[in-house]
mmCIF file of C-alpha atoms in Angstrom:
data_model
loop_
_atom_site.group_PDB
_atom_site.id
_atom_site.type_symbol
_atom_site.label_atom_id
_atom_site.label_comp_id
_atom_site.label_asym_id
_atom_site.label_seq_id
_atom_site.Cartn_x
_atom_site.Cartn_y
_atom_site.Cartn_z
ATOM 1 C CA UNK A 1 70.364 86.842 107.105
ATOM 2 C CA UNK A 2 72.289 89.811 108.745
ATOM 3 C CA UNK A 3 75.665 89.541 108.488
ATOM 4 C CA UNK A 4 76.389 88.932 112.472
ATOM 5 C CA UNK A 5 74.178 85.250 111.708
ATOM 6 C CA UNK A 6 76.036 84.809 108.332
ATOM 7 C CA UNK A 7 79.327 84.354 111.053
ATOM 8 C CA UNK A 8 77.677 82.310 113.524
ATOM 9 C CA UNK A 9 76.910 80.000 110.722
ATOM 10 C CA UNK A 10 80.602 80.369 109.155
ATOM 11 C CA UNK A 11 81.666 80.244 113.046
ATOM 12 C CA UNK A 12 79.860 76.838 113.748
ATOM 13 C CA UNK A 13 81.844 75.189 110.931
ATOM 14 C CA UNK A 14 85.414 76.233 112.123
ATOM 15 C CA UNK A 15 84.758 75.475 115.788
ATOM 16 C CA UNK A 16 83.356 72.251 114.396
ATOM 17 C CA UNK A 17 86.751 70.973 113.519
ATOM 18 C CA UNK A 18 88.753 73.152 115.982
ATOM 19 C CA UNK A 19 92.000 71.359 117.075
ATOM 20 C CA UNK A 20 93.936 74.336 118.988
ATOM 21 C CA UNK A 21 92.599 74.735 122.542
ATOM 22 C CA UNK A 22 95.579 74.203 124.413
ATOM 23 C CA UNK A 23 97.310 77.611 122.916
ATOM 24 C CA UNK A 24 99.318 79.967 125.391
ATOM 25 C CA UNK A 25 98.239 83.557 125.994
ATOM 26 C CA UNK A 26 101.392 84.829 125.256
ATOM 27 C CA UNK A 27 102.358 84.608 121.394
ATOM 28 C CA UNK A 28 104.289 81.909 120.365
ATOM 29 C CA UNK A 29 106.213 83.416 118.115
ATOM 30 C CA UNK A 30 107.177 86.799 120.068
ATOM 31 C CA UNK A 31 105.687 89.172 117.232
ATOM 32 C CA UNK A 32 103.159 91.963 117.258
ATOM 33 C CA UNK A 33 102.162 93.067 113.804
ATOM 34 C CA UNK A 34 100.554 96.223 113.457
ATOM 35 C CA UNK A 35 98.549 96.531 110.492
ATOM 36 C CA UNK A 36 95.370 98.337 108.124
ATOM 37 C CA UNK A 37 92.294 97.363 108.825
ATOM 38 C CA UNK A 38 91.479 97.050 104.892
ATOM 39 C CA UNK A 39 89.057 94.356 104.289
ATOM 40 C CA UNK A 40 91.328 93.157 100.975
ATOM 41 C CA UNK A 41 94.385 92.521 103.896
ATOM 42 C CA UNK A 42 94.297 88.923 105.727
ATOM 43 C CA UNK A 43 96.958 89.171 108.158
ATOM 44 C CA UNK A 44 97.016 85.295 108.557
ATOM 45 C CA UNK A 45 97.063 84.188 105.151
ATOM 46 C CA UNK A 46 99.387 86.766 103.939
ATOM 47 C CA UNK A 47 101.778 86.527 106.505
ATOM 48 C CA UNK A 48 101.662 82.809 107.221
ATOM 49 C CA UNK A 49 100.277 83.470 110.838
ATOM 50 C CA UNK A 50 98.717 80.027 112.664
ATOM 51 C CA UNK A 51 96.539 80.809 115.527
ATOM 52 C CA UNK A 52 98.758 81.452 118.777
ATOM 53 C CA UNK A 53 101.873 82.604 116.303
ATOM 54 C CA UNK A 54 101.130 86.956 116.668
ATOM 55 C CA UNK A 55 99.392 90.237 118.229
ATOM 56 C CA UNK A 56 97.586 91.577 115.409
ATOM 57 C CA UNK A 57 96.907 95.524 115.941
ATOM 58 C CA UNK A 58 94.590 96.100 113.547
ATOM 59 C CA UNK A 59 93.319 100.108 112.382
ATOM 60 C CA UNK A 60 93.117 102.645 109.912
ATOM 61 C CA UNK A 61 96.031 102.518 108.214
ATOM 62 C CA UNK A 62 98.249 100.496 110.574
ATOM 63 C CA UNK A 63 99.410 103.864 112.158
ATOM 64 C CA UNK A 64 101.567 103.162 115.093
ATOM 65 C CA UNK A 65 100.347 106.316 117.147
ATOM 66 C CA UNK A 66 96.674 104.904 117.444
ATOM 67 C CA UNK A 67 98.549 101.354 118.772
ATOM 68 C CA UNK A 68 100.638 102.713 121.331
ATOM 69 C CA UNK A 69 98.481 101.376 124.485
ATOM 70 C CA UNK A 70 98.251 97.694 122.658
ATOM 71 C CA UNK A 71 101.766 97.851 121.771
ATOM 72 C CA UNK A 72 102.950 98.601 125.781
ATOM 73 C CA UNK A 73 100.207 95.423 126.308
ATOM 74 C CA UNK A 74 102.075 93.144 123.844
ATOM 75 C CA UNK A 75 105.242 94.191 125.213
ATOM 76 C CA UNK A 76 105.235 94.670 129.119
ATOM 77 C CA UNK A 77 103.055 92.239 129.799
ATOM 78 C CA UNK A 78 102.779 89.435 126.871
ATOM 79 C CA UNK A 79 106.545 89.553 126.363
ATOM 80 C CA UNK A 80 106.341 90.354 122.427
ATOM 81 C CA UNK A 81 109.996 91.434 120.961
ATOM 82 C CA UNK A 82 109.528 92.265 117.435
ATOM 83 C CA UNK A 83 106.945 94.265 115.230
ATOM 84 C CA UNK A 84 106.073 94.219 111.739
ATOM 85 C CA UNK A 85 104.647 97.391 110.208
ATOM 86 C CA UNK A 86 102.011 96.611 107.319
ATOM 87 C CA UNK A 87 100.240 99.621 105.643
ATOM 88 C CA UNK A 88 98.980 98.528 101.901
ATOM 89 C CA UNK A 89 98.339 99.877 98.304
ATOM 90 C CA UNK A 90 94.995 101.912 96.998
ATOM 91 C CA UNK A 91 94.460 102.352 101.241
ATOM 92 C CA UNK A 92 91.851 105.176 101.846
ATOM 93 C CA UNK A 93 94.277 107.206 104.044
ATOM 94 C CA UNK A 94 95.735 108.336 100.600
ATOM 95 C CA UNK A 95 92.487 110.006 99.477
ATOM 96 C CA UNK A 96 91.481 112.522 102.402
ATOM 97 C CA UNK A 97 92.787 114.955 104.772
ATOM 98 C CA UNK A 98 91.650 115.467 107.966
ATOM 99 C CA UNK A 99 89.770 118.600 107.183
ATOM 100 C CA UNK A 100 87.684 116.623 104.500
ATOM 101 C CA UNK A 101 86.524 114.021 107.621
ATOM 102 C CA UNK A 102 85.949 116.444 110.230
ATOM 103 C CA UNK A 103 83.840 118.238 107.689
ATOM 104 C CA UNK A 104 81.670 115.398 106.585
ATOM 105 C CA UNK A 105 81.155 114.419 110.370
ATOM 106 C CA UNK A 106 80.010 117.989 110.986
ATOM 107 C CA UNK A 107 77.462 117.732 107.814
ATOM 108 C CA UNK A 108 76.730 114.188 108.741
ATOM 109 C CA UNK A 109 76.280 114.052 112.122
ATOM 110 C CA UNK A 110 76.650 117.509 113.583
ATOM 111 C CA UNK A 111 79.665 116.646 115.300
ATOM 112 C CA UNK A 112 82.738 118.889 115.582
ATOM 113 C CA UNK A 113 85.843 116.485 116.106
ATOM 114 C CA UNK A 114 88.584 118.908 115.014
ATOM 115 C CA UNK A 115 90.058 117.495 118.152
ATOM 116 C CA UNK A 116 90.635 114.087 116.512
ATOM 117 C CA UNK A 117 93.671 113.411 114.467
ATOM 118 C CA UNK A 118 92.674 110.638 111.540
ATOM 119 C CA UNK A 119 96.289 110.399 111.024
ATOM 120 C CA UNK A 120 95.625 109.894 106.855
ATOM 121 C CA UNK A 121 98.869 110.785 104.869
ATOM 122 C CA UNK A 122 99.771 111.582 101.376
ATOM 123 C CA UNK A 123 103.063 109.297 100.513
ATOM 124 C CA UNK A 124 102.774 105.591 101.198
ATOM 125 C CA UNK A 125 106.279 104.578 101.421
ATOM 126 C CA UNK A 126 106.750 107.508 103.975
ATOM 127 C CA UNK A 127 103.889 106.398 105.883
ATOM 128 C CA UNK A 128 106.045 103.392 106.642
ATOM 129 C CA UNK A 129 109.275 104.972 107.607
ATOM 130 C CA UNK A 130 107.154 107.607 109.665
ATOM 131 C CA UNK A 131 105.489 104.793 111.855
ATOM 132 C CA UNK A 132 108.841 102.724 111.990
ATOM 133 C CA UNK A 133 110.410 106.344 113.162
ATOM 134 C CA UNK A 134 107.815 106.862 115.930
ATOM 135 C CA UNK A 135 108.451 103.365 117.622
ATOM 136 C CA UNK A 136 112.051 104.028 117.169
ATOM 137 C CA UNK A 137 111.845 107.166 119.285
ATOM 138 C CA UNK A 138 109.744 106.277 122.039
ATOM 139 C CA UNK A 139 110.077 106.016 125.294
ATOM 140 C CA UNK A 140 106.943 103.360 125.931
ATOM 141 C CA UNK A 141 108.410 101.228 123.157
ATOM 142 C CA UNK A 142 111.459 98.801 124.006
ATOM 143 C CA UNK A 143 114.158 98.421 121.805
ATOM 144 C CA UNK A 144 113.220 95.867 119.618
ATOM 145 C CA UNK A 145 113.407 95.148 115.630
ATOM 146 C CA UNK A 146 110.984 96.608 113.311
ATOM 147 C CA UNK A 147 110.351 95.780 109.825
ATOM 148 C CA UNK A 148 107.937 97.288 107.489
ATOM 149 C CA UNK A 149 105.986 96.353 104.618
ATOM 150 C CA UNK A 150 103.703 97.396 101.888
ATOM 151 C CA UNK A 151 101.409 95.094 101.151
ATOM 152 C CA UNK A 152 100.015 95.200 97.405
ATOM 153 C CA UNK A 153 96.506 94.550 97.187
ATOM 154 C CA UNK A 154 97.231 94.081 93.339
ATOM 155 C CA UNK A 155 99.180 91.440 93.628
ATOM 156 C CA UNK A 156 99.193 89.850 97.414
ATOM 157 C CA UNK A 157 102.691 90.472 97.873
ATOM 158 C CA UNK A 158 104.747 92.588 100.590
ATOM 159 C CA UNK A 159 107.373 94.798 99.812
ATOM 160 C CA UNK A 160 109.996 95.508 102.737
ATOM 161 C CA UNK A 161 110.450 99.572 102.718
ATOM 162 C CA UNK A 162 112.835 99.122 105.658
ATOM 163 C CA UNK B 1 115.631 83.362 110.304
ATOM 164 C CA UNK B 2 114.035 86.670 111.756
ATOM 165 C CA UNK B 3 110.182 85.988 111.946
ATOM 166 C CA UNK B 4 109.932 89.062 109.306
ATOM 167 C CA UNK B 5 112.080 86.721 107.273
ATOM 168 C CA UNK B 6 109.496 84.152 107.817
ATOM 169 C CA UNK B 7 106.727 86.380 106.817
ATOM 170 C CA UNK B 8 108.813 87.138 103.354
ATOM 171 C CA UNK B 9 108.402 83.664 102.974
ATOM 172 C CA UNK B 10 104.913 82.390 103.879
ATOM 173 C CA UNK B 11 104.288 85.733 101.879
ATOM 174 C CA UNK B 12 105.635 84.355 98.644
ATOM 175 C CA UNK B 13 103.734 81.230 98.891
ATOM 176 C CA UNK B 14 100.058 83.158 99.469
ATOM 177 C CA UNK B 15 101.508 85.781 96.343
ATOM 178 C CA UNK B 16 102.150 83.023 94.045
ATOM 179 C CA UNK B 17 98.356 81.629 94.477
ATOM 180 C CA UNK B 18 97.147 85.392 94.606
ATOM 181 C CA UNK B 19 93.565 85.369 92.536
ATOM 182 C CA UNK B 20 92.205 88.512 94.108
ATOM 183 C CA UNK B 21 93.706 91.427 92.601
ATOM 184 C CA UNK B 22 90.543 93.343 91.380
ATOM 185 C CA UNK B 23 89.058 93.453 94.918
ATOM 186 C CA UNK B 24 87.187 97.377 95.613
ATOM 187 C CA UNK B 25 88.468 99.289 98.403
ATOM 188 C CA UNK B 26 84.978 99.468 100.277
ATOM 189 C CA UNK B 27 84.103 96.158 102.498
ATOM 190 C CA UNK B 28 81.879 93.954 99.969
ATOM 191 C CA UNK B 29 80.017 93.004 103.145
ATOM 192 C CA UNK B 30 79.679 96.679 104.740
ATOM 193 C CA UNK B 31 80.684 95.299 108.345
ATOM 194 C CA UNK B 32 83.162 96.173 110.523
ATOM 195 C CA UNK B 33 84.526 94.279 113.030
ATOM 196 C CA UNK B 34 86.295 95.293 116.404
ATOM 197 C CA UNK B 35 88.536 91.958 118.063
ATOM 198 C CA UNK B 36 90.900 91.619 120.365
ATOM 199 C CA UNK B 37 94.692 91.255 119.101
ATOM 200 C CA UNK B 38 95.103 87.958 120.823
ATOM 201 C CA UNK B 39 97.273 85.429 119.117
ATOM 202 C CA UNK B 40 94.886 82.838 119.127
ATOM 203 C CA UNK B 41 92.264 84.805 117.802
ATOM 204 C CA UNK B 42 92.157 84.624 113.604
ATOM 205 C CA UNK B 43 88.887 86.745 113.000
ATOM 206 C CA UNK B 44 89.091 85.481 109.219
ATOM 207 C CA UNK B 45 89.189 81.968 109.651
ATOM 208 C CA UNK B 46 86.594 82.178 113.334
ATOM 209 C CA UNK B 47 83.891 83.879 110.754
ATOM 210 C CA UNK B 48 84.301 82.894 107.596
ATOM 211 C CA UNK B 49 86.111 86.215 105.925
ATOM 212 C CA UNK B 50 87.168 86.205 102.936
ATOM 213 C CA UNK B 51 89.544 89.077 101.099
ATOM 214 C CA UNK B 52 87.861 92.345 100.882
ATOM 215 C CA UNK B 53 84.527 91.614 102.901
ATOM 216 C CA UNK B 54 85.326 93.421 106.451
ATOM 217 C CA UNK B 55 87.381 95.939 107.757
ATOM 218 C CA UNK B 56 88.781 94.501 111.025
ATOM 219 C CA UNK B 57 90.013 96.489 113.746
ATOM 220 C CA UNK B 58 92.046 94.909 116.129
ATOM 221 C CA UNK B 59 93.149 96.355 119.661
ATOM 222 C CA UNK B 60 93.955 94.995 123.397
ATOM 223 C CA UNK B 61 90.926 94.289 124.628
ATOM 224 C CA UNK B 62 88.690 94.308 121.432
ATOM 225 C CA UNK B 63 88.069 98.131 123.099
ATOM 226 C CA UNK B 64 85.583 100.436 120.941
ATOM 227 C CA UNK B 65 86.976 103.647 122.604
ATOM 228 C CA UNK B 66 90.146 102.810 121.398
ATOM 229 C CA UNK B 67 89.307 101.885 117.519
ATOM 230 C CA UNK B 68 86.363 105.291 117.612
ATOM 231 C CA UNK B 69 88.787 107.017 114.604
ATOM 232 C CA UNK B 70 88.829 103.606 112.950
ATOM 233 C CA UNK B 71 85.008 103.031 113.167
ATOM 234 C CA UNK B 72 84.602 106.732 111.901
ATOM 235 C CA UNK B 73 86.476 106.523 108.873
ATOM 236 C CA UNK B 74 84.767 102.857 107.994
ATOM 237 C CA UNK B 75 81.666 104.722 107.986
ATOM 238 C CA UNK B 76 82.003 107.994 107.019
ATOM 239 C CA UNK B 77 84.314 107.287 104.033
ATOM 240 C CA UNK B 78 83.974 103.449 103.250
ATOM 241 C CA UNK B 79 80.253 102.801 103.884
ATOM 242 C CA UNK B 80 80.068 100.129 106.778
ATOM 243 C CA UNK B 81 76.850 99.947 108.087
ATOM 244 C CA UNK B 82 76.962 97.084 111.036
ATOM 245 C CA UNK B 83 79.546 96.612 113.808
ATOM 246 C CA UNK B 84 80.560 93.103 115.536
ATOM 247 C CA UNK B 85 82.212 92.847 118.554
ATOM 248 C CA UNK B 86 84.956 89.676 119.424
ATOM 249 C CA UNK B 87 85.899 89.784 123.013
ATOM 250 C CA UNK B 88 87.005 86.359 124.296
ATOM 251 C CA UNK B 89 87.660 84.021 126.805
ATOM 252 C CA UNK B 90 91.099 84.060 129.400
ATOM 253 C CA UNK B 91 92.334 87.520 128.432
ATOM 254 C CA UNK B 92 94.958 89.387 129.001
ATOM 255 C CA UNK B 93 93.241 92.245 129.811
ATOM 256 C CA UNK B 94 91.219 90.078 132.794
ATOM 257 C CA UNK B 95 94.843 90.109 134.274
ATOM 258 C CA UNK B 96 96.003 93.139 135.273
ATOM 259 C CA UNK B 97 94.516 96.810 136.526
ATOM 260 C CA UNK B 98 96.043 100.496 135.061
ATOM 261 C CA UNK B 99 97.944 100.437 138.194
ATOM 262 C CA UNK B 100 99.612 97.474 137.938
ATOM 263 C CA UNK B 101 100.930 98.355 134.072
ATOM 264 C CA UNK B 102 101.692 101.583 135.346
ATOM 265 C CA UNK B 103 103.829 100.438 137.768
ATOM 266 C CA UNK B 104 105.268 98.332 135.483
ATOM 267 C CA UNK B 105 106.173 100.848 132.682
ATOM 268 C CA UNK B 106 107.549 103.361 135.599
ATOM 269 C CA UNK B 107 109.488 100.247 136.513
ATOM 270 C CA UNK B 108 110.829 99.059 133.511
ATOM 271 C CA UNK B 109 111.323 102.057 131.724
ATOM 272 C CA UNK B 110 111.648 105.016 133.607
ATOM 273 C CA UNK B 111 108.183 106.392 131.838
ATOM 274 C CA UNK B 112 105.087 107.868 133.605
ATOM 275 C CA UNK B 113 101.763 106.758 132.061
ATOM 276 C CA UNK B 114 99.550 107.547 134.444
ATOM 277 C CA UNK B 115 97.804 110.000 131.897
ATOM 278 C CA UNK B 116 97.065 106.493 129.475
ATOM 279 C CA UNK B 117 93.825 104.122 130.539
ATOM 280 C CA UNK B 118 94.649 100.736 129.159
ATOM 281 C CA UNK B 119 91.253 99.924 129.425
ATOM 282 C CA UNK B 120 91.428 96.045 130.853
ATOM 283 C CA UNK B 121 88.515 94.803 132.676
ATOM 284 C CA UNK B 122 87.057 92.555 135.494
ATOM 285 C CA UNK B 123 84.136 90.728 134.046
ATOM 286 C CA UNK B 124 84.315 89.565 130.383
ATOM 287 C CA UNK B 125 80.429 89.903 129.203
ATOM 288 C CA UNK B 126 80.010 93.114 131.095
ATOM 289 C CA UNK B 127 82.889 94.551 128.945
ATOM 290 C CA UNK B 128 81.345 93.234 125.740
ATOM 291 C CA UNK B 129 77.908 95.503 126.980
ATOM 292 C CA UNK B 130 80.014 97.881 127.848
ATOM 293 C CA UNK B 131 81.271 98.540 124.509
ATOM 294 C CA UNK B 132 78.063 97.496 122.836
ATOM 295 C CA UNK B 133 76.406 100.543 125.026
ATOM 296 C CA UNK B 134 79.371 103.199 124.335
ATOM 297 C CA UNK B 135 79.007 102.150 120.550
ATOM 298 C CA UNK B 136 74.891 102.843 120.819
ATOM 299 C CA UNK B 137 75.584 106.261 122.981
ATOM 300 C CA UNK B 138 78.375 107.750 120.803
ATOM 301 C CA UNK B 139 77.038 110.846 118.599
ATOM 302 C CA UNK B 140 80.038 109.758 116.326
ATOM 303 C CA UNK B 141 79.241 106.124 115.564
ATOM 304 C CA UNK B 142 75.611 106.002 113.187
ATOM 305 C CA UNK B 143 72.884 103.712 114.598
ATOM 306 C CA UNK B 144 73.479 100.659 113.226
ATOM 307 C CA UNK B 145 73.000 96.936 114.134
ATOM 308 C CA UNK B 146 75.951 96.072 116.596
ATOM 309 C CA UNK B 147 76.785 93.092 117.796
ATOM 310 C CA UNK B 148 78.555 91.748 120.522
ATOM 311 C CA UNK B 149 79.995 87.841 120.877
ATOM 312 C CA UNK B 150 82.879 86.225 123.238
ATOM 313 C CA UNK B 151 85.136 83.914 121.238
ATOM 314 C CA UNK B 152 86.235 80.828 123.074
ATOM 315 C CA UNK B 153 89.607 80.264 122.683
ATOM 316 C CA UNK B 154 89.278 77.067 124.636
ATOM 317 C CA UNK B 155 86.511 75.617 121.692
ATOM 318 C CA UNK B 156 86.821 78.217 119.015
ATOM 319 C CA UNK B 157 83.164 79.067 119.163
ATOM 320 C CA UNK B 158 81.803 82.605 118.864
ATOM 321 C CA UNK B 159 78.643 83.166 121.696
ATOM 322 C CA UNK B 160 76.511 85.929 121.299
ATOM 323 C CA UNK B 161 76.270 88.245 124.632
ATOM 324 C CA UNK B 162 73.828 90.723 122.955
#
């Protein structure tokens, strides 16, 4: 069984006893979250999300740079007014550089993408206060509170850098 | 309470219950997925997830051209070897044209971003094709099974397009 048919099957049990229907587009509780898109990260059980509650901007590493267009979405047009900022423990954007990827895509598959910023970083704490720094100063973002987290994959917990 | 307050706190709870600590930083189940970041939308509990088997990337729209870094690093450095698509039923991005959010953003905050495409679209299946074909036709994504489904927000069911 491929692992598209291993969720239709997992699928055909939630829907099964699927109760929330009625929910509004707009979140309900005014909150985008951007966060990694590490498999050991649930966004919902870790945060406490219910469906309808939050955007969830998911990518590699939560970097706010690479969520700008969703983040004008949420905002302008969804009406969100707050994001959370998760990145995470052991995340693979500690353990490259951007040289080491745009090599192995040029080995692999004979690609040159020197153009393409992975946006990996070396401190994880400062990867926080970096993103939280870029929202702060830009012009597409409104003024709106931003938290941001570390989530320990160790441990399930989130730590509040600022 | 803030809702990052309310976070801290649902946090605690799924912390004090926390059993998977000794989870490996590559997806157990080698897939990645590529959703929408609507609210209603929980990809974990819709197919079955558990901690550490998918990396999900999450953008407006469920767009592949938008998550193409994300999808590169999942398989160049973390081994995924199978994309799934989640569009779903009444988007936001079945609402509103670049021109319109455009406008808006000049309008709201002074900011011209004509130079972003916030890729929203007319006809829901066509854009799950859509990104099912730019996925098959990049030279930076390896040829692997994709999958494309709408999600139902209306049932909770996941159908298959392609």
């Amino acid at each position: 069984m491929s692992v598209a048919q291993q969720f239709e099957a997992a699928n055909a049990q939630y829907a099964a006893s699927f109760t929330k229907g009625n929910l509004a587009l707009p979140p309900q509780r005014k909150v985008a979250i951007v966060a990694c898109m590490d498999a050991r990260l649930d966004t919902a059980r870790a945060l406490g999300l219910e469906e309808g509650d939050a955007h969830v901007i998911r990518n590699a590493g939560g970097r706010v740079t690479d969520a700008l267009r969703s983040i004008i979405i949420s905002q302008q047009l969804l009406g969100t007014r707050e994001i959370i900022i998760v990145h995470h423990t052991d995340c693979g954007m500690l353990t490259f550089t951007d040289e080491v990827i745009r090599g192995k895509v040029r080995a692999e598959l004979g690609q040159n993408v020197d153009y393409i910023s992975f946006l990996p970083f070396g401190d994880l704490k400062q990867s926080v206060l970096d993103d939280i720094k870029i929202l702060k100063e830009s012009p597409l973002v409104l003024d709106v509170p931003v938290t941001g987290y570390v989530y320990e994959v160790e441990t399930g917990k989130i730590v509040k850098v600022e």
